PDB file of C-alpha atoms in Angstrom:
ATOM      1  CA  UNK A 148       0.205   0.019   0.631  1.00  0.00           C
ATOM      2  CA  UNK A 149       1.141   3.264  -1.055  1.00  0.00           C
ATOM      3  CA  UNK A 150       1.812   5.782   1.434  1.00  0.00           C
ATOM      4  CA  UNK A 151      -0.447   8.314   2.265  1.00  0.00           C
ATOM      5  CA  UNK A 152       0.957  11.681   2.665  1.00  0.00           C
ATOM      6  CA  UNK A 153      -1.254  13.660   4.722  1.00  0.00           C
ATOM      7  CA  UNK A 154      -1.148  10.569   7.364  1.00  0.00           C
ATOM      8  CA  UNK A 155       2.400  12.175   7.020  1.00  0.00           C
ATOM      9  CA  UNK A 156       2.429  15.387   9.481  1.00  0.00           C
ATOM     10  CA  UNK A 157       4.212  17.635   7.857  1.00  0.00           C
ATOM     11  CA  UNK A 158       5.145  20.961   9.837  1.00  0.00           C
ATOM     12  CA  UNK A 159       4.976  23.192   6.277  1.00  0.00           C
ATOM     13  CA  UNK A 160       2.554  25.674   6.980  1.00  0.00           C
ATOM     14  CA  UNK A 161       1.087  24.133   9.805  1.00  0.00           C
ATOM     15  CA  UNK A 162      -0.931  26.745  11.810  1.00  0.00           C
ATOM     16  CA  UNK A 163      -2.441  24.366  14.395  1.00  0.00           C
ATOM     17  CA  UNK A 164      -3.801  21.375  15.050  1.00  0.00           C
ATOM     18  CA  UNK A 165      -6.803  19.559  17.347  1.00  0.00           C
ATOM     19  CA  UNK A 166      -6.674  15.445  17.871  1.00  0.00           C
ATOM     20  CA  UNK A 167      -9.055  14.874  15.171  1.00  0.00           C
ATOM     21  CA  UNK A 168      -7.695  18.156  12.573  1.00  0.00           C
ATOM     22  CA  UNK A 169      -4.836  20.603  11.789  1.00  0.00           C
ATOM     23  CA  UNK A 170      -5.887  23.741  10.053  1.00  0.00           C
ATOM     24  CA  UNK A 171      -2.658  24.626   7.474  1.00  0.00           C
ATOM     25  CA  UNK A 172      -1.080  27.355   5.607  1.00  0.00           C
ATOM     26  CA  UNK A 173      -0.780  26.237   2.433  1.00  0.00           C
ATOM     27  CA  UNK A 174       2.057  28.039  -0.090  1.00  0.00           C
ATOM     28  CA  UNK A 175       0.487  27.388  -2.683  1.00  0.00           C
ATOM     29  CA  UNK A 176       2.107  30.192  -5.954  1.00  0.00           C
ATOM     30  CA  UNK A 177       0.342  32.658  -6.932  1.00  0.00           C
ATOM     31  CA  UNK A 178      -2.403  32.020  -4.470  1.00  0.00           C
ATOM     32  CA  UNK A 179      -1.341  33.195  -1.290  1.00  0.00           C
ATOM     33  CA  UNK A 180      -4.342  32.383   1.522  1.00  0.00           C
ATOM     34  CA  UNK A 181      -4.299  29.213   0.231  1.00  0.00           C
ATOM     35  CA  UNK A 182      -5.654  27.228   3.364  1.00  0.00           C
ATOM     36  CA  UNK A 183      -5.812  23.670   4.480  1.00  0.00           C
ATOM     37  CA  UNK A 184      -7.619  21.451   6.908  1.00  0.00           C
ATOM     38  CA  UNK A 185      -6.774  17.966   6.902  1.00  0.00           C
ATOM     39  CA  UNK A 186      -8.708  15.389   8.823  1.00  0.00           C
ATOM     40  CA  UNK A 187      -6.273  13.513  10.548  1.00  0.00           C
ATOM     41  CA  UNK A 188      -7.575  10.133  10.947  1.00  0.00           C
ATOM     42  CA  UNK A 189      -7.383   8.578   6.684  1.00  0.00           C
ATOM     43  CA  UNK A 190     -10.734   8.317   5.857  1.00  0.00           C
ATOM     44  CA  UNK A 191     -11.794   9.591   1.914  1.00  0.00           C
ATOM     45  CA  UNK A 192     -15.342  10.676   2.696  1.00  0.00           C
ATOM     46  CA  UNK A 193     -17.639  13.491   4.566  1.00  0.00           C
ATOM     47  CA  UNK A 194     -20.648  10.560   4.828  1.00  0.00           C
ATOM     48  CA  UNK A 195     -17.197   8.509   6.597  1.00  0.00           C
ATOM     49  CA  UNK A 196     -17.568  10.844   9.236  1.00  0.00           C
ATOM     50  CA  UNK A 197     -20.506  10.383  11.752  1.00  0.00           C
ATOM     51  CA  UNK A 198     -22.493  13.351  12.317  1.00  0.00           C
ATOM     52  CA  UNK A 199     -20.635  14.426  14.822  1.00  0.00           C
ATOM     53  CA  UNK A 200     -17.648  14.671  13.451  1.00  0.00           C
ATOM     54  CA  UNK A 201     -18.209  15.838   9.962  1.00  0.00           C
ATOM     55  CA  UNK A 202     -20.220  18.805  12.163  1.00  0.00           C
ATOM     56  CA  UNK A 203     -16.432  19.334  14.174  1.00  0.00           C
ATOM     57  CA  UNK A 204     -14.378  19.310  11.124  1.00  0.00           C
ATOM     58  CA  UNK A 205     -17.679  21.708   8.336  1.00  0.00           C
ATOM     59  CA  UNK A 206     -17.470  24.408  11.883  1.00  0.00           C
ATOM     60  CA  UNK A 207     -13.636  24.513  11.736  1.00  0.00           C
ATOM     61  CA  UNK A 208     -13.356  24.713   7.390  1.00  0.00           C
ATOM     62  CA  UNK A 209     -16.001  27.386   8.228  1.00  0.00           C
ATOM     63  CA  UNK A 210     -13.898  29.329  11.015  1.00  0.00           C
ATOM     64  CA  UNK A 211     -11.464  29.253   8.931  1.00  0.00           C
ATOM     65  CA  UNK A 212     -12.992  30.965   6.197  1.00  0.00           C
ATOM     66  CA  UNK A 213     -14.423  33.581   8.589  1.00  0.00           C
ATOM     67  CA  UNK A 214     -10.712  34.515   9.012  1.00  0.00           C
ATOM     68  CA  UNK A 215      -9.507  33.890   5.520  1.00  0.00           C
ATOM     69  CA  UNK A 216     -12.417  36.808   4.535  1.00  0.00           C
ATOM     70  CA  UNK A 217     -11.441  39.562   7.240  1.00  0.00           C
ATOM     71  CA  UNK A 218      -7.707  38.947   6.530  1.00  0.00           C
ATOM     72  CA  UNK A 219      -7.430  38.452   2.667  1.00  0.00           C
ATOM     73  CA  UNK A 220      -9.910  40.615   2.201  1.00  0.00           C
ATOM     74  CA  UNK A 221     -10.638  37.921  -0.818  1.00  0.00           C
ATOM     75  CA  UNK A 222     -13.669  38.844  -3.550  1.00  0.00           C
ATOM     76  CA  UNK A 223     -14.538  34.728  -3.199  1.00  0.00           C
ATOM     77  CA  UNK A 224     -13.763  31.819  -1.425  1.00  0.00           C
ATOM     78  CA  UNK A 225     -13.883  28.752  -2.751  1.00  0.00           C
ATOM     79  CA  UNK A 226     -14.851  25.444  -0.569  1.00  0.00           C
ATOM     80  CA  UNK A 227     -13.529  22.604  -2.225  1.00  0.00           C
ATOM     81  CA  UNK A 228     -13.248  18.471  -0.772  1.00  0.00           C
ATOM     82  CA  UNK A 229     -11.809  16.588  -3.078  1.00  0.00           C
ATOM     83  CA  UNK A 230      -9.237  14.157  -2.913  1.00  0.00           C
ATOM     84  CA  UNK A 231      -8.815  12.054  -6.391  1.00  0.00           C
ATOM     85  CA  UNK A 232      -4.885  11.959  -5.667  1.00  0.00           C
ATOM     86  CA  UNK A 233      -5.211  11.580  -2.394  1.00  0.00           C
ATOM     87  CA  UNK A 234      -8.350   9.900  -0.409  1.00  0.00           C
ATOM     88  CA  UNK A 235      -7.891  11.288   2.686  1.00  0.00           C
ATOM     89  CA  UNK A 236     -10.390  13.965   3.556  1.00  0.00           C
ATOM     90  CA  UNK A 237      -8.974  17.699   3.217  1.00  0.00           C
ATOM     91  CA  UNK A 238     -10.523  20.447   2.455  1.00  0.00           C
ATOM     92  CA  UNK A 239      -9.302  23.741   0.365  1.00  0.00           C
ATOM     93  CA  UNK A 240     -10.102  27.216   1.273  1.00  0.00           C
ATOM     94  CA  UNK A 241      -9.153  29.671  -0.867  1.00  0.00           C
ATOM     95  CA  UNK A 242      -8.757  32.945  -0.890  1.00  0.00           C
ATOM     96  CA  UNK A 243      -9.813  34.173  -4.791  1.00  0.00           C
ATOM     97  CA  UNK A 244      -9.459  37.763  -7.066  1.00  0.00           C
ATOM     98  CA  UNK A 245     -10.926  38.718  -9.982  1.00  0.00           C
ATOM     99  CA  UNK A 246      -6.836  39.405 -10.979  1.00  0.00           C
ATOM    100  CA  UNK A 247      -5.876  36.196  -9.532  1.00  0.00           C
ATOM    101  CA  UNK A 248      -4.712  33.364 -12.743  1.00  0.00           C
ATOM    102  CA  UNK A 249      -7.370  32.034 -12.972  1.00  0.00           C
ATOM    103  CA  UNK A 250     -10.650  33.345 -12.297  1.00  0.00           C
ATOM    104  CA  UNK A 251     -13.382  32.474 -12.852  1.00  0.00           C
ATOM    105  CA  UNK A 252     -12.316  29.242 -13.420  1.00  0.00           C
ATOM    106  CA  UNK A 253     -10.606  27.417 -10.295  1.00  0.00           C
ATOM    107  CA  UNK A 254      -8.127  27.247  -8.671  1.00  0.00           C
ATOM    108  CA  UNK A 255      -7.140  23.765 -10.917  1.00  0.00           C
ATOM    109  CA  UNK A 256      -8.661  25.127 -14.617  1.00  0.00           C
ATOM    110  CA  UNK A 257      -5.910  26.586 -16.783  1.00  0.00           C
ATOM    111  CA  UNK A 258      -3.999  29.655 -16.621  1.00  0.00           C
ATOM    112  CA  UNK A 259      -5.903  32.683 -17.849  1.00  0.00           C
ATOM    113  CA  UNK A 260      -3.412  35.380 -17.546  1.00  0.00           C
ATOM    114  CA  UNK A 261       0.212  36.280 -15.299  1.00  0.00           C
ATOM    115  CA  UNK A 262      -1.036  38.496 -12.097  1.00  0.00           C
ATOM    116  CA  UNK A 263       2.426  41.006 -11.752  1.00  0.00           C
ATOM    117  CA  UNK A 264       4.735  39.618  -8.841  1.00  0.00           C
ATOM    118  CA  UNK A 265       3.984  43.603  -6.193  1.00  0.00           C
ATOM    119  CA  UNK A 266       0.029  42.368  -6.360  1.00  0.00           C
ATOM    120  CA  UNK A 267       1.142  38.373  -5.765  1.00  0.00           C
ATOM    121  CA  UNK A 268       3.673  40.413  -3.062  1.00  0.00           C
ATOM    122  CA  UNK A 269       0.718  42.753  -1.651  1.00  0.00           C
ATOM    123  CA  UNK A 270      -1.397  39.599  -0.745  1.00  0.00           C
ATOM    124  CA  UNK A 271       1.733  37.229   0.876  1.00  0.00           C
ATOM    125  CA  UNK A 272       2.704  40.345   3.226  1.00  0.00           C
ATOM    126  CA  UNK A 273      -1.262  39.687   4.921  1.00  0.00           C
ATOM    127  CA  UNK A 274      -0.294  36.476   5.979  1.00  0.00           C
ATOM    128  CA  UNK A 275       1.415  36.339   9.062  1.00  0.00           C
ATOM    129  CA  UNK A 276      -1.799  38.454   9.821  1.00  0.00           C
ATOM    130  CA  UNK A 277      -4.081  35.477   8.830  1.00  0.00           C
ATOM    131  CA  UNK A 278      -2.087  33.302  10.613  1.00  0.00           C
ATOM    132  CA  UNK A 279      -2.013  34.981  13.870  1.00  0.00           C
ATOM    133  CA  UNK A 280      -5.371  35.235  13.224  1.00  0.00           C
ATOM    134  CA  UNK A 281      -6.050  31.863  12.843  1.00  0.00           C
ATOM    135  CA  UNK A 282      -3.186  30.176  15.569  1.00  0.00           C
ATOM    136  CA  UNK A 283      -6.126  32.498  18.513  1.00  0.00           C
ATOM    137  CA  UNK A 284      -9.521  32.498  16.800  1.00  0.00           C
ATOM    138  CA  UNK A 285      -8.943  28.362  16.415  1.00  0.00           C
ATOM    139  CA  UNK A 286      -7.733  27.991  20.004  1.00  0.00           C
ATOM    140  CA  UNK A 287     -10.260  30.544  21.679  1.00  0.00           C
ATOM    141  CA  UNK A 288     -12.388  28.295  20.350  1.00  0.00           C
ATOM    142  CA  UNK A 289     -10.485  24.463  20.516  1.00  0.00           C
ATOM    143  CA  UNK A 290      -8.388  25.233  23.209  1.00  0.00           C
ATOM    144  CA  UNK A 291      -4.492  25.341  22.666  1.00  0.00           C
ATOM    145  CA  UNK A 292      -3.128  23.543  19.447  1.00  0.00           C
ATOM    146  CA  UNK A 293      -1.351  19.706  20.486  1.00  0.00           C
ATOM    147  CA  UNK A 294       2.611  20.941  20.231  1.00  0.00           C
ATOM    148  CA  UNK A 295       3.292  20.704  16.710  1.00  0.00           C
TER     149      UNK A 295
ATOM    150  CA  UNK B  78     -27.516  44.571 -12.510  1.00  0.00           C
ATOM    151  CA  UNK B  79     -27.228  41.585 -14.320  1.00  0.00           C
ATOM    152  CA  UNK B  80     -29.091  39.051 -13.507  1.00  0.00           C
ATOM    153  CA  UNK B  81     -28.534  36.055 -11.366  1.00  0.00           C
ATOM    154  CA  UNK B  82     -29.363  32.623 -12.859  1.00  0.00           C
ATOM    155  CA  UNK B  83     -29.710  30.811  -9.862  1.00  0.00           C
ATOM    156  CA  UNK B  84     -32.283  33.234  -8.164  1.00  0.00           C
ATOM    157  CA  UNK B  85     -33.988  32.726 -11.348  1.00  0.00           C
ATOM    158  CA  UNK B  86     -35.778  28.427 -10.640  1.00  0.00           C
ATOM    159  CA  UNK B  87     -35.447  26.370 -13.726  1.00  0.00           C
ATOM    160  CA  UNK B  88     -37.492  23.284 -13.388  1.00  0.00           C
ATOM    161  CA  UNK B  89     -34.341  21.081 -15.326  1.00  0.00           C
ATOM    162  CA  UNK B  90     -33.040  18.655 -12.446  1.00  0.00           C
ATOM    163  CA  UNK B  91     -35.228  19.691  -9.923  1.00  0.00           C
ATOM    164  CA  UNK B  92     -35.563  16.990  -8.226  1.00  0.00           C
ATOM    165  CA  UNK B  93     -37.201  19.372  -4.858  1.00  0.00           C
ATOM    166  CA  UNK B  94     -37.212  22.569  -3.329  1.00  0.00           C
ATOM    167  CA  UNK B  95     -37.634  23.555   0.148  1.00  0.00           C
ATOM    168  CA  UNK B  96     -38.029  27.356   1.140  1.00  0.00           C
ATOM    169  CA  UNK B  97     -34.488  28.004   2.020  1.00  0.00           C
ATOM    170  CA  UNK B  98     -32.687  25.595  -1.004  1.00  0.00           C
ATOM    171  CA  UNK B  99     -33.172  22.836  -3.573  1.00  0.00           C
ATOM    172  CA  UNK B 100     -31.976  19.974  -5.423  1.00  0.00           C
ATOM    173  CA  UNK B 101     -31.640  19.553  -9.113  1.00  0.00           C
ATOM    174  CA  UNK B 102     -29.749  15.680 -11.449  1.00  0.00           C
ATOM    175  CA  UNK B 103     -26.784  18.580 -13.014  1.00  0.00           C
ATOM    176  CA  UNK B 104     -27.321  17.832 -17.513  1.00  0.00           C
ATOM    177  CA  UNK B 105     -22.855  17.779 -17.298  1.00  0.00           C
ATOM    178  CA  UNK B 106     -21.668  15.354 -19.691  1.00  0.00           C
ATOM    179  CA  UNK B 107     -19.744  12.371 -19.036  1.00  0.00           C
ATOM    180  CA  UNK B 108     -20.420  13.624 -15.217  1.00  0.00           C
ATOM    181  CA  UNK B 109     -23.398  11.362 -14.979  1.00  0.00           C
ATOM    182  CA  UNK B 110     -24.481  11.385 -10.872  1.00  0.00           C
ATOM    183  CA  UNK B 111     -23.619  15.220 -10.258  1.00  0.00           C
ATOM    184  CA  UNK B 112     -26.279  17.132  -8.531  1.00  0.00           C
ATOM    185  CA  UNK B 113     -26.771  20.851  -6.845  1.00  0.00           C
ATOM    186  CA  UNK B 114     -27.702  21.445  -3.936  1.00  0.00           C
ATOM    187  CA  UNK B 115     -29.087  25.736  -4.318  1.00  0.00           C
ATOM    188  CA  UNK B 116     -29.889  27.309  -1.915  1.00  0.00           C
ATOM    189  CA  UNK B 117     -32.352  29.803  -2.306  1.00  0.00           C
ATOM    190  CA  UNK B 118     -31.765  33.219  -1.498  1.00  0.00           C
ATOM    191  CA  UNK B 119     -29.065  35.143  -2.991  1.00  0.00           C
ATOM    192  CA  UNK B 120     -25.861  34.843  -0.811  1.00  0.00           C
ATOM    193  CA  UNK B 121     -22.390  34.592  -2.460  1.00  0.00           C
ATOM    194  CA  UNK B 122     -20.499  32.265   0.744  1.00  0.00           C
ATOM    195  CA  UNK B 123     -21.515  29.946   3.667  1.00  0.00           C
ATOM    196  CA  UNK B 124     -20.623  33.020   6.633  1.00  0.00           C
ATOM    197  CA  UNK B 125     -22.322  34.935   5.198  1.00  0.00           C
ATOM    198  CA  UNK B 126     -25.057  32.392   6.306  1.00  0.00           C
ATOM    199  CA  UNK B 127     -25.976  31.863  10.462  1.00  0.00           C
ATOM    200  CA  UNK B 128     -25.121  29.375  11.739  1.00  0.00           C
ATOM    201  CA  UNK B 129     -28.270  27.504  11.746  1.00  0.00           C
ATOM    202  CA  UNK B 130     -28.467  27.948   8.064  1.00  0.00           C
ATOM    203  CA  UNK B 131     -25.237  26.910   7.004  1.00  0.00           C
ATOM    204  CA  UNK B 132     -25.540  23.607   8.673  1.00  0.00           C
ATOM    205  CA  UNK B 133     -29.106  22.691   7.051  1.00  0.00           C
ATOM    206  CA  UNK B 134     -27.558  23.595   3.770  1.00  0.00           C
ATOM    207  CA  UNK B 135     -24.110  20.943   4.754  1.00  0.00           C
ATOM    208  CA  UNK B 136     -26.372  17.691   5.994  1.00  0.00           C
ATOM    209  CA  UNK B 137     -29.023  18.185   2.744  1.00  0.00           C
ATOM    210  CA  UNK B 138     -25.354  18.667   0.862  1.00  0.00           C
ATOM    211  CA  UNK B 139     -24.302  14.857   3.339  1.00  0.00           C
ATOM    212  CA  UNK B 140     -27.457  13.248   2.237  1.00  0.00           C
ATOM    213  CA  UNK B 141     -26.547  14.399  -1.486  1.00  0.00           C
ATOM    214  CA  UNK B 142     -23.361  12.739  -0.863  1.00  0.00           C
ATOM    215  CA  UNK B 143     -24.932   9.503   0.310  1.00  0.00           C
ATOM    216  CA  UNK B 144     -27.802   9.208  -2.167  1.00  0.00           C
ATOM    217  CA  UNK B 145     -24.888   9.512  -4.824  1.00  0.00           C
ATOM    218  CA  UNK B 146     -22.514   7.343  -3.534  1.00  0.00           C
ATOM    219  CA  UNK B 147     -24.798   4.993  -2.794  1.00  0.00           C
ATOM    220  CA  UNK B 148     -26.686   4.460  -6.282  1.00  0.00           C
ATOM    221  CA  UNK B 149     -23.970   5.704  -8.714  1.00  0.00           C
ATOM    222  CA  UNK B 150     -20.894   4.149  -6.573  1.00  0.00           C
ATOM    223  CA  UNK B 151     -18.603   6.489  -7.301  1.00  0.00           C
ATOM    224  CA  UNK B 152     -14.472   6.085  -6.485  1.00  0.00           C
ATOM    225  CA  UNK B 153     -14.986   8.933  -5.290  1.00  0.00           C
ATOM    226  CA  UNK B 154     -16.699  12.023  -3.803  1.00  0.00           C
ATOM    227  CA  UNK B 155     -16.096  14.892  -4.548  1.00  0.00           C
ATOM    228  CA  UNK B 156     -17.682  18.182  -2.902  1.00  0.00           C
ATOM    229  CA  UNK B 157     -16.737  21.760  -4.470  1.00  0.00           C
ATOM    230  CA  UNK B 158     -18.217  25.413  -3.904  1.00  0.00           C
ATOM    231  CA  UNK B 159     -17.242  27.848  -5.747  1.00  0.00           C
ATOM    232  CA  UNK B 160     -19.310  30.625  -7.264  1.00  0.00           C
ATOM    233  CA  UNK B 161     -16.134  32.392  -9.136  1.00  0.00           C
ATOM    234  CA  UNK B 162     -19.184  32.715 -11.544  1.00  0.00           C
ATOM    235  CA  UNK B 163     -22.701  33.162 -10.169  1.00  0.00           C
ATOM    236  CA  UNK B 164     -21.178  34.132  -6.862  1.00  0.00           C
ATOM    237  CA  UNK B 165     -24.863  32.553  -5.313  1.00  0.00           C
ATOM    238  CA  UNK B 166     -23.902  29.919  -2.545  1.00  0.00           C
ATOM    239  CA  UNK B 167     -23.916  26.054  -4.785  1.00  0.00           C
ATOM    240  CA  UNK B 168     -22.960  23.219  -3.537  1.00  0.00           C
ATOM    241  CA  UNK B 169     -21.702  20.139  -5.724  1.00  0.00           C
ATOM    242  CA  UNK B 170     -21.991  17.068  -4.732  1.00  0.00           C
ATOM    243  CA  UNK B 171     -19.899  15.064  -8.223  1.00  0.00           C
ATOM    244  CA  UNK B 172     -19.737  11.229  -7.797  1.00  0.00           C
ATOM    245  CA  UNK B 173     -16.176  10.728  -9.748  1.00  0.00           C
ATOM    246  CA  UNK B 174     -14.698   7.163 -11.277  1.00  0.00           C
ATOM    247  CA  UNK B 175     -11.467   6.220 -11.868  1.00  0.00           C
ATOM    248  CA  UNK B 176     -11.581   6.034 -15.348  1.00  0.00           C
ATOM    249  CA  UNK B 177     -13.942   9.660 -16.224  1.00  0.00           C
ATOM    250  CA  UNK B 178     -12.669  12.112 -18.178  1.00  0.00           C
ATOM    251  CA  UNK B 179     -10.313  14.101 -15.923  1.00  0.00           C
ATOM    252  CA  UNK B 180      -9.449  11.694 -12.684  1.00  0.00           C
ATOM    253  CA  UNK B 181      -7.737  12.023 -10.896  1.00  0.00           C
ATOM    254  CA  UNK B 182      -8.107  15.952 -11.557  1.00  0.00           C
ATOM    255  CA  UNK B 183     -10.996  18.109 -11.228  1.00  0.00           C
ATOM    256  CA  UNK B 184     -14.178  18.069 -13.341  1.00  0.00           C
ATOM    257  CA  UNK B 185     -12.741  21.616 -13.907  1.00  0.00           C
ATOM    258  CA  UNK B 186      -9.318  20.438 -15.527  1.00  0.00           C
ATOM    259  CA  UNK B 187      -8.445  19.884 -18.849  1.00  0.00           C
ATOM    260  CA  UNK B 188      -9.258  16.034 -20.492  1.00  0.00           C
ATOM    261  CA  UNK B 189      -7.179  13.246 -19.690  1.00  0.00           C
ATOM    262  CA  UNK B 190      -9.106  10.686 -21.949  1.00  0.00           C
ATOM    263  CA  UNK B 191     -12.397   9.479 -23.588  1.00  0.00           C
ATOM    264  CA  UNK B 192     -14.760   8.087 -21.708  1.00  0.00           C
ATOM    265  CA  UNK B 193     -16.048   5.316 -23.819  1.00  0.00           C
ATOM    266  CA  UNK B 194     -19.973   5.322 -24.302  1.00  0.00           C
ATOM    267  CA  UNK B 195     -21.187   3.194 -23.207  1.00  0.00           C
ATOM    268  CA  UNK B 196     -19.598   2.586 -19.873  1.00  0.00           C
ATOM    269  CA  UNK B 197     -21.048   6.618 -19.660  1.00  0.00           C
ATOM    270  CA  UNK B 198     -24.815   4.674 -20.744  1.00  0.00           C
ATOM    271  CA  UNK B 199     -24.064   2.252 -17.676  1.00  0.00           C
ATOM    272  CA  UNK B 200     -23.300   4.842 -15.095  1.00  0.00           C
ATOM    273  CA  UNK B 201     -26.797   6.906 -17.305  1.00  0.00           C
ATOM    274  CA  UNK B 202     -28.760   4.043 -16.324  1.00  0.00           C
ATOM    275  CA  UNK B 203     -29.402   4.786 -13.263  1.00  0.00           C
ATOM    276  CA  UNK B 204     -30.237   8.588 -12.427  1.00  0.00           C
ATOM    277  CA  UNK B 205     -33.527   7.645 -12.663  1.00  0.00           C
ATOM    278  CA  UNK B 206     -32.755   5.350  -8.994  1.00  0.00           C
ATOM    279  CA  UNK B 207     -31.149   8.634  -8.040  1.00  0.00           C
ATOM    280  CA  UNK B 208     -34.496  11.285  -8.443  1.00  0.00           C
ATOM    281  CA  UNK B 209     -35.901   8.424  -6.511  1.00  0.00           C
ATOM    282  CA  UNK B 210     -33.319   7.677  -3.769  1.00  0.00           C
ATOM    283  CA  UNK B 211     -33.132  11.644  -3.389  1.00  0.00           C
ATOM    284  CA  UNK B 212     -36.709  12.707  -3.064  1.00  0.00           C
ATOM    285  CA  UNK B 213     -37.300   9.407  -1.267  1.00  0.00           C
ATOM    286  CA  UNK B 214     -34.710  10.073   1.209  1.00  0.00           C
ATOM    287  CA  UNK B 215     -34.949  14.220   1.458  1.00  0.00           C
ATOM    288  CA  UNK B 216     -39.264  13.645   2.101  1.00  0.00           C
ATOM    289  CA  UNK B 217     -38.215  11.659   4.308  1.00  0.00           C
ATOM    290  CA  UNK B 218     -36.487  14.132   6.755  1.00  0.00           C
ATOM    291  CA  UNK B 219     -37.639  17.823   5.772  1.00  0.00           C
ATOM    292  CA  UNK B 220     -41.297  16.513   3.807  1.00  0.00           C
ATOM    293  CA  UNK B 221     -42.052  16.692   1.035  1.00  0.00           C
ATOM    294  CA  UNK B 222     -41.256  19.372  -2.201  1.00  0.00           C
ATOM    295  CA  UNK B 223     -42.690  22.287  -2.850  1.00  0.00           C
ATOM    296  CA  UNK B 224     -44.792  22.287  -5.880  1.00  0.00           C
ATOM    297  CA  UNK B 225     -41.989  22.770  -7.891  1.00  0.00           C
TER     298      UNK B 225
END
């Protein structure tokens, strides 16, 4: 059996971890503020979780969405749980801007335009604030993060 | 202001409608069983809804996911709320198969392969059952559908 990349933990971008899930700030080129919420155990689908766990995971997704909206001020939020490549439950929370490389297509669609590096950099400048805000909100809701 | 295509109701593929949301079976070429759950009022993001409405919408998404899994037997479910083209809250519930045209990429990614028409037809044969199952489960949970 091939090792699952989401079963093995990786400190890259990790912001907060609970017993059941963790939140990371992904380093996706051109999409600063792209976050992931990963369920810790190896489960493929939302409906493989019981209702309590499903709700818990989704509430985290919404907290992350809220923080991303407040800090990154995107034109749109994209939420997705695909897992075709890695069938281990994880949510993408993606801030989208009308001038990003693929808008209004999905971030998995072909590129429509190139984006000025200064525009990307201005958005990147908010990442420390996003990290602080996520840690603060998640800690307020769920207590201290597990040791990372 | 441009008219929103999801504010205007369309009977195409409509399976069930409540006061707050409706479920349709989308007619997406190559993806039989592709469903959408549409919030009726014009709201862009999940975090624009209050917690009760957000939970309600998500529970419907999970009921639809469950029905799609049971009837369509896909290799993976994809869930997504993007709304870049139409910023009116709606969820895509997409059954994916290892041999579909874009797997393991998203359905918004470039095509990887062509799919035998018989394979598509075999999946289409389950659509009447999917419609029945969705109507049954949604009615059991939420009462009779609004007049369509």
